[in-house]
PDB file of C-alpha atoms and ligand atoms in Angstrom:
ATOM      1  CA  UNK S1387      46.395 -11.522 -18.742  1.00 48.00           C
ATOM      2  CA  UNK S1388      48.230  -7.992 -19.134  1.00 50.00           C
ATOM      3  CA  UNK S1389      44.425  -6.333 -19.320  1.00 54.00           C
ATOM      4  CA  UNK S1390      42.879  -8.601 -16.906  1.00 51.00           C
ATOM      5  CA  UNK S1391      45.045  -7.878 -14.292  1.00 50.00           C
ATOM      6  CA  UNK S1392      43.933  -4.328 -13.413  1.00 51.00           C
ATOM      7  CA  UNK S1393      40.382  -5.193 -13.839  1.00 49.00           C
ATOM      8  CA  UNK S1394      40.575  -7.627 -10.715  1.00 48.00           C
ATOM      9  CA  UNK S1395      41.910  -5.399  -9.130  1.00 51.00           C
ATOM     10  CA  UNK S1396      39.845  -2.572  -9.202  1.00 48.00           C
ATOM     11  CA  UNK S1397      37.076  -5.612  -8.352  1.00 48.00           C
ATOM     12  CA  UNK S1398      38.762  -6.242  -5.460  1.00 46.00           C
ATOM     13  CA  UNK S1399      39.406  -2.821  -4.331  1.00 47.00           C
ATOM     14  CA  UNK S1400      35.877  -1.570  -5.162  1.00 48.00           C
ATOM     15  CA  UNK S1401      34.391  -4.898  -2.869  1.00 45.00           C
ATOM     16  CA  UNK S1402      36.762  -3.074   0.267  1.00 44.00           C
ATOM     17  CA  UNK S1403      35.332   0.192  -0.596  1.00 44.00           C
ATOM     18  CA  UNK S1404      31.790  -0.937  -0.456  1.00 45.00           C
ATOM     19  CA  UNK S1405      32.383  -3.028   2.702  1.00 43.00           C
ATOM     20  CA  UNK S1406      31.214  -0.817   5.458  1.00 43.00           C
ATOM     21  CA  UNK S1407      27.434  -0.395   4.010  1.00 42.00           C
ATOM     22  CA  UNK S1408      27.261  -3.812   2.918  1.00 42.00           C
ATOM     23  CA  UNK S1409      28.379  -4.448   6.724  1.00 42.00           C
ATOM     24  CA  UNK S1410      25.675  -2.120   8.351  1.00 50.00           C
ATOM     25  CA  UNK S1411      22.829  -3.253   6.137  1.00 53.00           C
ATOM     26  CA  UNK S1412      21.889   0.940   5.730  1.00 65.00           C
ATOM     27  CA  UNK S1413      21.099   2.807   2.951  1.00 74.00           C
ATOM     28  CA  UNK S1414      22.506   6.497   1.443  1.00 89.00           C
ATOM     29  CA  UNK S1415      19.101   8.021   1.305  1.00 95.00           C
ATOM     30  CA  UNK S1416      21.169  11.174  -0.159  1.00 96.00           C
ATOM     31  CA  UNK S1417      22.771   9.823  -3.022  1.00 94.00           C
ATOM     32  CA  UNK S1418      21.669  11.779  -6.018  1.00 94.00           C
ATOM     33  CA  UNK S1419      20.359  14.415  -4.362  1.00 96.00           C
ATOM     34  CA  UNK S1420      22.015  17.865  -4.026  1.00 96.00           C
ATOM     35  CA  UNK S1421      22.305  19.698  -0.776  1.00 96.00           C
ATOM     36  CA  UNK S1422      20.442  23.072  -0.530  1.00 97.00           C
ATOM     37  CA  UNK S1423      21.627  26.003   1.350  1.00 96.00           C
ATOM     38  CA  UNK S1424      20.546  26.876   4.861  1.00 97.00           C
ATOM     39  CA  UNK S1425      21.720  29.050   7.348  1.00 95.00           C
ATOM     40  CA  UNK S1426      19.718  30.857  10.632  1.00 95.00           C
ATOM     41  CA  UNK S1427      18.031  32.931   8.200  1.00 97.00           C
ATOM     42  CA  UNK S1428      16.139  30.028   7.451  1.00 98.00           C
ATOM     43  CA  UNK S1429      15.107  29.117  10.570  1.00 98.00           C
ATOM     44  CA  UNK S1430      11.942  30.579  11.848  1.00 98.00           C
ATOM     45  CA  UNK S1431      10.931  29.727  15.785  1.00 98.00           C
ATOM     46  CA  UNK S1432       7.392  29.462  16.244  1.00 98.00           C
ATOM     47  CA  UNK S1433       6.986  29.514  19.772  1.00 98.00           C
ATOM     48  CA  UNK S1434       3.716  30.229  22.020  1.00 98.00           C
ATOM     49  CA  UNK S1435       2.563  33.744  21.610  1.00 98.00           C
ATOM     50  CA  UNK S1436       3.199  35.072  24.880  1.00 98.00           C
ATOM     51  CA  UNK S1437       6.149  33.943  25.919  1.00 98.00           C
ATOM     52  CA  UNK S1438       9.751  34.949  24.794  1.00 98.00           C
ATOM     53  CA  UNK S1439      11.740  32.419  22.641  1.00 98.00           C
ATOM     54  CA  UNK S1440      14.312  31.595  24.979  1.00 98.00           C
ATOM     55  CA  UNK S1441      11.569  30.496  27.450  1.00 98.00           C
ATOM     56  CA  UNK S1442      10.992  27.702  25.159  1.00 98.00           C
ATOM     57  CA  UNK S1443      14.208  27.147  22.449  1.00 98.00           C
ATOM     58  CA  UNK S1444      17.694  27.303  22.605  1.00 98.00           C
ATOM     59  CA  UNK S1445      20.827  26.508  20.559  1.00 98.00           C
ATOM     60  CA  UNK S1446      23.800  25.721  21.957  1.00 98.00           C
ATOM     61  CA  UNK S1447      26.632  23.507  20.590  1.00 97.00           C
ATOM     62  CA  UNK S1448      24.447  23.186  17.605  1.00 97.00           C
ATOM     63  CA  UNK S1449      21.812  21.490  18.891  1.00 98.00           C
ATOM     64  CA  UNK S1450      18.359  23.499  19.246  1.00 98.00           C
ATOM     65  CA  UNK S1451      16.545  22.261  21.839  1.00 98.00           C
ATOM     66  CA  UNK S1452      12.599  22.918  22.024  1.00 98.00           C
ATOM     67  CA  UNK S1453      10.484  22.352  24.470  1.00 98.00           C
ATOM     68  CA  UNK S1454       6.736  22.917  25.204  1.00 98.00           C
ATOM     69  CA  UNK S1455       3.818  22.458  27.813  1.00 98.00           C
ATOM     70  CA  UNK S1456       0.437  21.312  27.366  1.00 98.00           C
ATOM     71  CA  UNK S1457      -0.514  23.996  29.050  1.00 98.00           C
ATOM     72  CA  UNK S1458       0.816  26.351  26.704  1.00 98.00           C
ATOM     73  CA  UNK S1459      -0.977  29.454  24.011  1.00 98.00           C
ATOM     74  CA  UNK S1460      -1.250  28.543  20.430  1.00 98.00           C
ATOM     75  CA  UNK S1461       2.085  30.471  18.342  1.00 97.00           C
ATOM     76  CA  UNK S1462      -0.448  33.249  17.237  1.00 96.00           C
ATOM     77  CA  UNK S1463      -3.187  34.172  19.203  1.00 96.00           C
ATOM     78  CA  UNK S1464      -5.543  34.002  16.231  1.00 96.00           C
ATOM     79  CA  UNK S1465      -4.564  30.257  15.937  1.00 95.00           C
ATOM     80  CA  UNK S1466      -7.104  27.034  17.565  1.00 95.00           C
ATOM     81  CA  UNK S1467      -3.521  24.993  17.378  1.00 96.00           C
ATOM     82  CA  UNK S1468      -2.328  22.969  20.112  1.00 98.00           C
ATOM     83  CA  UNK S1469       0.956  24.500  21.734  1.00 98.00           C
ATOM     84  CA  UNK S1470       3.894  24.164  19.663  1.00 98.00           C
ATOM     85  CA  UNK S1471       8.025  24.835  19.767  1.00 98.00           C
ATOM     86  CA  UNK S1472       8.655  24.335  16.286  1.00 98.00           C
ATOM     87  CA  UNK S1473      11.308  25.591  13.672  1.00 98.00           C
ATOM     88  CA  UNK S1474       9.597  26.423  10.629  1.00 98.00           C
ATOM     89  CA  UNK S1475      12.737  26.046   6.993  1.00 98.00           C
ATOM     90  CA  UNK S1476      11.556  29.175   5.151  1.00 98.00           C
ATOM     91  CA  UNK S1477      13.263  30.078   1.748  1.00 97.00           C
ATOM     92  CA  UNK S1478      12.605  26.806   0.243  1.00 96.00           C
ATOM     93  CA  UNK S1479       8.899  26.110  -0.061  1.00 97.00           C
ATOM     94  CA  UNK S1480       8.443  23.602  -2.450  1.00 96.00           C
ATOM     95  CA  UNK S1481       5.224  22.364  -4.844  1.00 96.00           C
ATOM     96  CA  UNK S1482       7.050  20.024  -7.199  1.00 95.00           C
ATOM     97  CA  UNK S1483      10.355  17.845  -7.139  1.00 95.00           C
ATOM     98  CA  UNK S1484      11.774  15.568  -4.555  1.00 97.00           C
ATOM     99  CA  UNK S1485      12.999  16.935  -1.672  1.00 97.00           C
ATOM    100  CA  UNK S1486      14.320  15.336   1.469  1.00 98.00           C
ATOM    101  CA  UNK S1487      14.950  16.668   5.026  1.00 98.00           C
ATOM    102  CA  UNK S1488      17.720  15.224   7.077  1.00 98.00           C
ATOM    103  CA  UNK S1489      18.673  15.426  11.096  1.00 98.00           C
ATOM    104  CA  UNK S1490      19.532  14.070  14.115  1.00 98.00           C
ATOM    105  CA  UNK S1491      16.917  14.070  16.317  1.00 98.00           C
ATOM    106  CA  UNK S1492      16.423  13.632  20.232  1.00 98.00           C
ATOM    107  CA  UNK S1493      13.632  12.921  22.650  1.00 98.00           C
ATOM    108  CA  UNK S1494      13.940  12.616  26.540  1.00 98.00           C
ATOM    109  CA  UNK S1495      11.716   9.829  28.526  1.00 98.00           C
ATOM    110  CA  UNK S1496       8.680  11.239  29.244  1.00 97.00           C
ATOM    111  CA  UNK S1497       7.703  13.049  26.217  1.00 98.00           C
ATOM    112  CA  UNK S1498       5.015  11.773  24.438  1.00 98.00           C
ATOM    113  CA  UNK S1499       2.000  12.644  22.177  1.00 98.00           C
ATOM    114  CA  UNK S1500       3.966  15.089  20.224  1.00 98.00           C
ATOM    115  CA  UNK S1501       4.734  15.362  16.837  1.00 98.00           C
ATOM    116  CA  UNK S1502       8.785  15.909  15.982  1.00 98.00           C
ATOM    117  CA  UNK S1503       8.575  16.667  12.621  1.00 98.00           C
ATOM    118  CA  UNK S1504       6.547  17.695   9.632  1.00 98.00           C
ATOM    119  CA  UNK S1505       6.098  17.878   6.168  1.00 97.00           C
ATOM    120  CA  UNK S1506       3.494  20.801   6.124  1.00 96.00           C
ATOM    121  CA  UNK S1507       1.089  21.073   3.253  1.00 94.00           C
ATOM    122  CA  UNK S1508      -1.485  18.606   1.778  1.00 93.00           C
ATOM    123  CA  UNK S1509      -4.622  18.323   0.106  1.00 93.00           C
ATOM    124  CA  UNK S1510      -6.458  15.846   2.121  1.00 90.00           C
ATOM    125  CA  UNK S1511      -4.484  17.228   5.147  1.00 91.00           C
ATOM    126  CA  UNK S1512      -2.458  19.988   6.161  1.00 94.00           C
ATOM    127  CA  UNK S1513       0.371  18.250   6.383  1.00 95.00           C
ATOM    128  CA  UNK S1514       2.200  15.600   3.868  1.00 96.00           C
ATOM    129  CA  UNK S1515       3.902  13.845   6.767  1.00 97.00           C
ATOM    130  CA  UNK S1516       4.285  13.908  10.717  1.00 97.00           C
ATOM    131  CA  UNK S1517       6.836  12.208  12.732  1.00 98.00           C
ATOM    132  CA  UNK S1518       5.510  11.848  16.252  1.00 98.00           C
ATOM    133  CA  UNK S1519       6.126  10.203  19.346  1.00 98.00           C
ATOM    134  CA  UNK S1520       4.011   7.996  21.948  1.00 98.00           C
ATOM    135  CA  UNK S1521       5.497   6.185  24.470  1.00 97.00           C
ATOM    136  CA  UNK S1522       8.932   6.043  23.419  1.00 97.00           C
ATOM    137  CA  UNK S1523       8.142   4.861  19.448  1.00 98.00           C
ATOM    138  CA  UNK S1524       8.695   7.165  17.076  1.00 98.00           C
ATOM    139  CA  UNK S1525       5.229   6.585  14.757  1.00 98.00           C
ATOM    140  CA  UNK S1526       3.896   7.592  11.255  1.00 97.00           C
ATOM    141  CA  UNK S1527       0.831   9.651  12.279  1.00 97.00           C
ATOM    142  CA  UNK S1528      -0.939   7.606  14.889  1.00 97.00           C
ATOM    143  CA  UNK S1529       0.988   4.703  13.467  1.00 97.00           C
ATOM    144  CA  UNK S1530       2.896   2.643  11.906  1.00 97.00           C
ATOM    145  CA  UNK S1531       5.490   2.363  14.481  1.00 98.00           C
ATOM    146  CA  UNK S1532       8.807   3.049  12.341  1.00 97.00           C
ATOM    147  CA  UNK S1533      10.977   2.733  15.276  1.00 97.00           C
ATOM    148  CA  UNK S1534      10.553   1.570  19.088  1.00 97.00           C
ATOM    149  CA  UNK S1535      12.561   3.166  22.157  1.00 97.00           C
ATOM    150  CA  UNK S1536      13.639   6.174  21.142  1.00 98.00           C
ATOM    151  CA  UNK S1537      14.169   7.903  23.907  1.00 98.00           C
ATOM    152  CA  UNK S1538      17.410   9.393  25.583  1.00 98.00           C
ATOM    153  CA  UNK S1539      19.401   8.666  22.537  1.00 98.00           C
ATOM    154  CA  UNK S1540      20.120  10.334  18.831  1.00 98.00           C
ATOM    155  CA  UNK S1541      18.662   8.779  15.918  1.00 98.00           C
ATOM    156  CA  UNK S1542      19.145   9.946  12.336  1.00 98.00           C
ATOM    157  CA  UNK S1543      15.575  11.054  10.243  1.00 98.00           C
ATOM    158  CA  UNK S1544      15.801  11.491   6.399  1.00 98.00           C
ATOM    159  CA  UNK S1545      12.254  12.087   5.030  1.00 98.00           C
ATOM    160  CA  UNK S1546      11.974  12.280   1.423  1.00 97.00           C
ATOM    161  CA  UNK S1547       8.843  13.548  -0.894  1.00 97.00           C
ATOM    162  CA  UNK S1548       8.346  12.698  -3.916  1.00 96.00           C
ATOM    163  CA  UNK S1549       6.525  14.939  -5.456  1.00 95.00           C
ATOM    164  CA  UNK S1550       5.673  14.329  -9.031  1.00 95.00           C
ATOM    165  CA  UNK S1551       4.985  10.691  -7.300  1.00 96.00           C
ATOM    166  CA  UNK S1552       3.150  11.298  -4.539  1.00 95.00           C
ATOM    167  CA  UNK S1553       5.214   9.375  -2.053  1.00 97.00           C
ATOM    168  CA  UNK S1554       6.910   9.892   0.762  1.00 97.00           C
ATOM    169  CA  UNK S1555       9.745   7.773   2.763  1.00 97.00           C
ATOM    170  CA  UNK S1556      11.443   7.580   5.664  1.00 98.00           C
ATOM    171  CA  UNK S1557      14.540   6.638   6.900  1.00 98.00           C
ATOM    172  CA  UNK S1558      15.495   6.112  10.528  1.00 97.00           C
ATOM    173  CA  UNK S1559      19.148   5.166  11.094  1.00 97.00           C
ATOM    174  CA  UNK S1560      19.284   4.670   7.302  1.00 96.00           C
ATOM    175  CA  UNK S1561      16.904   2.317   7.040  1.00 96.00           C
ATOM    176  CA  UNK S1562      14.015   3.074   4.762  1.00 97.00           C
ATOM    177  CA  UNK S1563      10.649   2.646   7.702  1.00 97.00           C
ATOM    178  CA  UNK S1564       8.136   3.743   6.021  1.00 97.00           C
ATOM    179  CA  UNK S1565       6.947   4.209   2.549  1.00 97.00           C
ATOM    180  CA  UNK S1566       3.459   5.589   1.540  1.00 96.00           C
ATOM    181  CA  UNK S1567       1.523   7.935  -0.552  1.00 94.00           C
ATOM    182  CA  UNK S1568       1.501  11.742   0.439  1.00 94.00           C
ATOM    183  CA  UNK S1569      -1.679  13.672   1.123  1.00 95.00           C
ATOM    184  CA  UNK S1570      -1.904  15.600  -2.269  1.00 92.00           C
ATOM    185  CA  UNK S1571      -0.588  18.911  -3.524  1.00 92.00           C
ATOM    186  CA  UNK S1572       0.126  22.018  -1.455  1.00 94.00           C
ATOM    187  CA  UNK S1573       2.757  24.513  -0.775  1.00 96.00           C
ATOM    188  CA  UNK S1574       5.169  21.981   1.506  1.00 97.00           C
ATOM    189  CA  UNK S1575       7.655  23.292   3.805  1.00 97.00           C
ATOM    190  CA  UNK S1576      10.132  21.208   6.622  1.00 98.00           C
ATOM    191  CA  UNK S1577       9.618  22.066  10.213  1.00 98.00           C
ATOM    192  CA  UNK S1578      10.885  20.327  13.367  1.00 98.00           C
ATOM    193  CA  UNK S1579      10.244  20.898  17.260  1.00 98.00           C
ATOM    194  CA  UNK S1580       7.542  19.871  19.404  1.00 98.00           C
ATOM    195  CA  UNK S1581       3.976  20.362  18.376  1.00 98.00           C
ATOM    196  CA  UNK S1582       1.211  18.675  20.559  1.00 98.00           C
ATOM    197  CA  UNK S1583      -0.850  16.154  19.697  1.00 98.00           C
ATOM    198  CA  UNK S1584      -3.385  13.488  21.341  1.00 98.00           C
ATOM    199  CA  UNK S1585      -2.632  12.126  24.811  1.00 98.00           C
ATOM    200  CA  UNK S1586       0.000  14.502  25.383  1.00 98.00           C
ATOM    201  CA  UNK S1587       2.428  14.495  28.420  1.00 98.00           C
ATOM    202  CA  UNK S1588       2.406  17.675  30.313  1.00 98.00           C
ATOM    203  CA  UNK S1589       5.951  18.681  29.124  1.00 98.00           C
ATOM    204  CA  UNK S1590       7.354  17.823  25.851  1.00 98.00           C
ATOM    205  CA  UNK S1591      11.115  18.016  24.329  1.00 98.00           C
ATOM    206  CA  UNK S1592      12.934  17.162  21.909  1.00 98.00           C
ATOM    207  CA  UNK S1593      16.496  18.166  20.329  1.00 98.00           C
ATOM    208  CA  UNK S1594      17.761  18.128  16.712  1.00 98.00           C
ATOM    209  CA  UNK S1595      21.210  19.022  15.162  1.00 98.00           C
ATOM    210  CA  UNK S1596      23.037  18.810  11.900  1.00 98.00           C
ATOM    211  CA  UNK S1597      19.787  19.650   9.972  1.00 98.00           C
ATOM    212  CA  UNK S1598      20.126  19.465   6.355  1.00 98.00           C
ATOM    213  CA  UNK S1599      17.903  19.874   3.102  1.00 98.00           C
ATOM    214  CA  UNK S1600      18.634  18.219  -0.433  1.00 98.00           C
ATOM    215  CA  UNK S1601      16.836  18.280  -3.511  1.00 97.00           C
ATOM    216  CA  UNK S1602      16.431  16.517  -6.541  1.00 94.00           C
ATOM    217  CA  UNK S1603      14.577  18.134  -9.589  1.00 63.00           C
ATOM    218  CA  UNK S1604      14.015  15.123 -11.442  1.00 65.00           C
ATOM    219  CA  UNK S1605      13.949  11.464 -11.456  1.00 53.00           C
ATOM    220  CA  UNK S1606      17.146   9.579 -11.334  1.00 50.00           C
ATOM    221  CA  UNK S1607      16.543   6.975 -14.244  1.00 54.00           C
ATOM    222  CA  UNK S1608      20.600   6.247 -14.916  1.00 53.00           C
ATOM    223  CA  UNK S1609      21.506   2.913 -14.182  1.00 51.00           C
ATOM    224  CA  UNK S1610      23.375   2.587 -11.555  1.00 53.00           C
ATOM    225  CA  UNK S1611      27.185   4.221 -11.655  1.00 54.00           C
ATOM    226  CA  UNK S1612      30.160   1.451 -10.871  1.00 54.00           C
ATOM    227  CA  UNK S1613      32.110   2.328  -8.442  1.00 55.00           C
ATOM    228  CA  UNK S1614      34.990   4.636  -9.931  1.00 53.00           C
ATOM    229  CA  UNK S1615      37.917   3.789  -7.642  1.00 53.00           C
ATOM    230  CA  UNK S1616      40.082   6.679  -8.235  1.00 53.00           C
ATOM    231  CA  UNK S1617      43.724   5.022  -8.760  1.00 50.00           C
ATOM    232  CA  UNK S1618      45.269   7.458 -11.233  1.00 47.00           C
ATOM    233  CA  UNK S1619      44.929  10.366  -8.848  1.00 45.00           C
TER     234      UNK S1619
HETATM  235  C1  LIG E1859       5.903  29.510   2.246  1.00 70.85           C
HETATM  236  O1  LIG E1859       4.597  29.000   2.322  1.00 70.85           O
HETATM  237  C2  LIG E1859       3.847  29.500   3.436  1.00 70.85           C
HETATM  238  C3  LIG E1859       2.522  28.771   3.473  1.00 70.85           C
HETATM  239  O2  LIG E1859       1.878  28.802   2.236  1.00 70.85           O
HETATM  240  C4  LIG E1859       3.694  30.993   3.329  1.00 70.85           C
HETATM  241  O3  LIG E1859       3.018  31.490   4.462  1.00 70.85           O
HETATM  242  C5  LIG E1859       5.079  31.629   3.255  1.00 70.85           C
HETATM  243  O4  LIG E1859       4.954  33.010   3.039  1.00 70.85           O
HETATM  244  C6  LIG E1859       5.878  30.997   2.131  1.00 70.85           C
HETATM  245  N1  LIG E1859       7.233  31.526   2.202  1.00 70.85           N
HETATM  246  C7  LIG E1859       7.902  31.919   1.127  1.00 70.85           C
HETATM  247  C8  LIG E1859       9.272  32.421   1.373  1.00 70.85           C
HETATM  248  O5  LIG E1859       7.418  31.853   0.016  1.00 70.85           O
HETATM  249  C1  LIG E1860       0.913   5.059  26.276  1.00 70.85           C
HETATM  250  O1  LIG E1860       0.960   4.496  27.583  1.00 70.85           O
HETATM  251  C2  LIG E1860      -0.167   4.863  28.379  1.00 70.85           C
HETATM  252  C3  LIG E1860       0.076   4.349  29.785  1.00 70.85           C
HETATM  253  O2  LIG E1860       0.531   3.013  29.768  1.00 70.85           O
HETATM  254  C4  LIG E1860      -1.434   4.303  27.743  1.00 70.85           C
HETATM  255  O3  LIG E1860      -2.558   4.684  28.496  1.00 70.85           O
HETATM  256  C5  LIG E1860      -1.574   4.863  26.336  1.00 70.85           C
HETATM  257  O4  LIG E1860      -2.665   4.281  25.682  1.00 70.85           O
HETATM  258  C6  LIG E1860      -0.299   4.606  25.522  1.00 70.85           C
HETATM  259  N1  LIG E1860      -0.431   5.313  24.259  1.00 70.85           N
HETATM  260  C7  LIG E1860      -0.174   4.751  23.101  1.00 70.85           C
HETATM  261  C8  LIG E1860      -0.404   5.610  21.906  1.00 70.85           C
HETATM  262  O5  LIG E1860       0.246   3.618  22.987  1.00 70.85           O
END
């Protein structure tokens, strides 16, 4: 009874502790991965090529806003690209592991036929993943839908590749959305913004804040860790 006794409770607390995610049905897409670094150094604006990048970016509060019109040049003038605002993450290419981009992201009503956010490089395709947005659902490509009415509000992306799988997921408010293979081996890279795409709307925006990138260089094949309620400190 002596020994018991602190076993139940550590039950107990450790049921209180894991309350609030039980409650909200989400995921931790993060857990076991480690963060990587990132500051503005890694941020490259790719903008069209003849206009300046505060004509079409800014950062303020920490949110970078981006915004594009179909109108609009290519980013390089040697480039048959539709018109793009995008951020490019430089400084942490990656061709094997599992990696996993996370932000907050923002469209206003309106835009549509744009693609928010990318996994560049692929075999098959030049990109492992696009997040994109028609009519107020976010989409997979063309499709799945992954999530419907998006607009005017923040909703939280975290899109991980698997590499040594093939797979990629995504999460939208911490709820795993999709789940597919990726588009074979290639130099991959995160970038988010507004890049053009079929049936475009004349302007497109969209915002994104707290970005984040996390890594995980191998496989996470421990059984799950008990929660470690952390009495004695
Ligand atoms: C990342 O990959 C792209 C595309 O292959 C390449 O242009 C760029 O130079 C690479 N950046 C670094 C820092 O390796
Ligand atoms: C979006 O809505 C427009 C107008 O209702 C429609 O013509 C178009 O097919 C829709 N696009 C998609 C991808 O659903």
């Amino acid at each position: 009874m002596v020994q018991l006794l602190p076993i139940l409770h550590l039950t107990i607390l450790s049921l209180i502790i894991y309350q609030p995610s039980l409650a909200s049905g989400a995921d931790n897409p993060t857990k076991g991965f480690a963060r990587v670094h990132l500051d503005s150094s890694n941020f490259i604006v790719e903008k069209p090529y003849d206009v300046a990048v505060d004509e079409r970016y800014s950062f303020i509060n920490g949110v970078h806003r981006f915004w594009v019109y179909s109108t609009d040049k290519p980013h390089m003038p040697s480039s048959n690209t539709k018109p793009r605002t995008e951020i490019r993450i430089t400084g942490h290419n990656y061709t094997s592991g599992v990696w996993q981009f996370e932000g907050y992201g923002y469209v206003p009503s309106g835009t549509t036929g744009v693609c928010i956010m990318q996994m560049f490089g692929g075999t098959s395709s030049a990109t492992t993943l696009q997040l994109r947005v028609y009519n107020g659902s976010l989409t997979y490509y063309r499709s799945p839908v992954m999530a419907e009415n998006i607009y005017d509000r923040w909703f939280k992306v975290n899109a991980i590749h698997d590499v040594g799988a093939s797979s990629v997921k995504v999460y939208i408010n911490g709820v795993l959305k999709y789940e597919g293979a990726d588009r074979g081996a290639g130099t991959h890279y995160f970038k988010f913004g507004v890049y053009e795409q079929n049936d475009p709307s004349d302007y497109m925006e969209s915002q994104w804040k707290n970005i984040k990138v996390f890594k995980k260089e191998k496989h996470d094949i421990s059984p799950t860790p008990q929660p470690q309620p952390q009495l004695e400190r």
